[in-house]
Amino acid sequence: MAIDLVTRREWGARQPRGAYGRLSSTRGVKVHYTGGQVSPDIVGDHARCVALVRSIQNHHMDGNGWIDVGYSLLVCPHRKVFEGRGPNHLPAANGSGLNSGHYAVLGLVGSTGFTQPTDDVLHGILDAVEYLRDKGGAGDEIKGHRDGYSTDCPGGPLYAWVRRGAPRPGGGPTDPPDPHPSFPGRVLKYPPVMVGEDVRTWQRQMRRRGWDIDVDGLYGEASRDACRAFQREKGLSATGAVNRATWQATWEEPVT
Ligand SMILES: [Zn+2]
Ligand SMILES: [Zn+2]
């Protein structure tokens, strides 16, 4: 099912007060909840979702003094995804210093009242995550706000789901795993600097795995050093050169 986006115009968003910071990619997404009281009546009344999203934006702009709502996307119990700052824009909700690493996706779930994320909330969050991967270069990570920041967010039930690997609920069709690109047929190594799409493909996958590496298509010193560290981690011969075995490990080895 395609994402069911609610545009900013549709939910009556205020204009941002300034320009967003730009993001070309992130390591992934952090999941949030609203916390506080969310009336269980929200499940039967989408108008309440719209009102809640607007009140969150007001709180972020007028209370926190932010230029806009702090989330990238906001998900309601009707599997609708409200546009926040959107892909390629720096969010604000993850906490200082933690916004360039992950987009921020909110589920409209409280700490009292409506506290259990329904299947449609979980599907909606995953629709949002896929959209951010597709449009905003989000990597594979799905984490909770509390990972690396002192907060209860995203609450017990949502965090437990994140820790289980954020599966699609209900045994519905699962998404095929990322296609594993075949070895390009040349060993990526340095020096001299090697240039190419194969370099970029490998760097993108390393970045998805959490390595701090530029996805620039240039295999230089930084790529070599990351490669060598990865090879050591996986018990491969630490040559700093991406041969067939290292290429395959980059897709097949579990992320630790
Ligand atoms: Zn949060
Ligand atoms: Zn709704």
mmCIF file of N, CA and C in Angstrom, residues 2 9 12 27 30-32 40 47 68 82 89 95 100 104 112 118 125 132 143-144 159 174 201 207-208 223 240:
data_model
loop_
_atom_site.group_PDB
_atom_site.id
_atom_site.type_symbol
_atom_site.label_atom_id
_atom_site.label_comp_id
_atom_site.label_asym_id
_atom_site.label_seq_id
_atom_site.Cartn_x
_atom_site.Cartn_y
_atom_site.Cartn_z
ATOM 1 N N ALA A 2 0.533 2.155 -0.875
ATOM 2 C CA ALA A 2 1.341 3.388 -0.968
ATOM 3 C C ALA A 2 1.091 4.258 0.262
ATOM 4 N N ARG A 9 -0.627 21.646 3.460
ATOM 5 C CA ARG A 9 -1.803 22.440 3.125
ATOM 6 C C ARG A 9 -3.073 21.775 3.661
ATOM 7 N N GLY A 12 -3.400 22.217 7.322
ATOM 8 C CA GLY A 12 -3.431 23.604 7.762
ATOM 9 C C GLY A 12 -2.189 24.020 8.517
ATOM 10 N N ARG A 27 21.555 8.209 8.939
ATOM 11 C CA ARG A 27 21.760 6.792 9.233
ATOM 12 C C ARG A 27 20.426 6.059 9.354
ATOM 13 N N LYS A 30 14.530 8.017 13.884
ATOM 14 C CA LYS A 30 14.167 7.815 15.284
ATOM 15 C C LYS A 30 12.661 7.966 15.454
ATOM 16 N N VAL A 31 12.098 7.053 16.245
ATOM 17 C CA VAL A 31 10.651 6.995 16.451
ATOM 18 C C VAL A 31 10.310 7.716 17.755
ATOM 19 N N HIS A 32 9.247 8.507 17.716
ATOM 20 C CA HIS A 32 8.783 9.293 18.862
ATOM 21 C C HIS A 32 7.305 9.011 19.144
ATOM 22 N N PRO A 40 -8.540 8.171 23.806
ATOM 23 C CA PRO A 40 -8.831 6.983 22.985
ATOM 24 C C PRO A 40 -9.841 7.285 21.882
ATOM 25 N N ALA A 47 -10.527 13.838 12.656
ATOM 26 C CA ALA A 47 -10.441 15.286 12.901
ATOM 27 C C ALA A 47 -9.618 15.581 14.156
ATOM 28 N N ASP A 68 9.579 25.439 13.155
ATOM 29 C CA ASP A 68 8.470 24.636 12.630
ATOM 30 C C ASP A 68 8.263 23.465 13.587
ATOM 31 N N PHE A 82 1.320 12.610 8.150
ATOM 32 C CA PHE A 82 1.288 14.071 8.017
ATOM 33 C C PHE A 82 2.684 14.587 7.673
ATOM 34 N N HIS A 89 15.381 17.600 5.113
ATOM 35 C CA HIS A 89 15.397 18.745 6.025
ATOM 36 C C HIS A 89 15.754 18.274 7.429
ATOM 37 N N GLY A 95 16.788 16.002 19.759
ATOM 38 C CA GLY A 95 17.676 16.532 20.793
ATOM 39 C C GLY A 95 18.922 17.122 20.154
ATOM 40 N N SER A 100 21.065 15.510 12.803
ATOM 41 C CA SER A 100 21.592 15.241 11.464
ATOM 42 C C SER A 100 21.765 13.741 11.219
ATOM 43 N N ALA A 104 13.110 12.231 12.202
ATOM 44 C CA ALA A 104 12.258 12.054 13.370
ATOM 45 C C ALA A 104 10.828 11.766 12.918
ATOM 46 N N THR A 112 -0.865 8.213 28.509
ATOM 47 C CA THR A 112 -2.133 7.778 29.099
ATOM 48 C C THR A 112 -3.194 7.864 28.012
ATOM 49 N N THR A 118 -1.629 0.845 17.486
ATOM 50 C CA THR A 118 -2.382 -0.142 16.704
ATOM 51 C C THR A 118 -1.565 -0.532 15.471
ATOM 52 N N ILE A 125 4.018 4.216 10.486
ATOM 53 C CA ILE A 125 5.408 4.585 10.793
ATOM 54 C C ILE A 125 6.349 3.978 9.749
ATOM 55 N N LEU A 132 11.064 8.126 3.688
ATOM 56 C CA LEU A 132 12.292 8.870 3.999
ATOM 57 C C LEU A 132 13.524 8.191 3.403
ATOM 58 N N LYS A 143 15.465 3.555 15.295
ATOM 59 C CA LYS A 143 15.761 3.634 16.718
ATOM 60 C C LYS A 143 14.667 4.414 17.430
ATOM 61 N N GLY A 144 14.756 4.438 18.750
ATOM 62 C CA GLY A 144 13.834 5.229 19.544
ATOM 63 C C GLY A 144 14.481 6.530 19.974
ATOM 64 N N TYR A 159 8.539 1.418 21.985
ATOM 65 C CA TYR A 159 9.971 1.123 22.051
ATOM 66 C C TYR A 159 10.217 -0.387 21.962
ATOM 67 N N THR A 174 5.609 -8.882 3.619
ATOM 68 C CA THR A 174 6.785 -8.170 4.089
ATOM 69 C C THR A 174 7.543 -7.627 2.884
ATOM 70 N N THR A 201 28.119 2.865 -4.357
ATOM 71 C CA THR A 201 27.223 1.808 -3.865
ATOM 72 C C THR A 201 27.759 1.211 -2.567
ATOM 73 N N ARG A 207 27.473 3.345 4.988
ATOM 74 C CA ARG A 207 26.805 4.405 5.752
ATOM 75 C C ARG A 207 25.533 3.858 6.395
ATOM 76 N N ARG A 208 24.795 3.039 5.636
ATOM 77 C CA ARG A 208 23.598 2.396 6.201
ATOM 78 C C ARG A 208 23.956 1.565 7.423
ATOM 79 N N SER A 223 37.782 6.085 2.948
ATOM 80 C CA SER A 223 37.131 4.819 2.603
ATOM 81 C C SER A 223 38.038 3.643 2.966
ATOM 82 N N GLY A 240 42.257 -3.101 3.701
ATOM 83 C CA GLY A 240 41.748 -1.784 3.294
ATOM 84 C C GLY A 240 41.290 -1.752 1.855
#
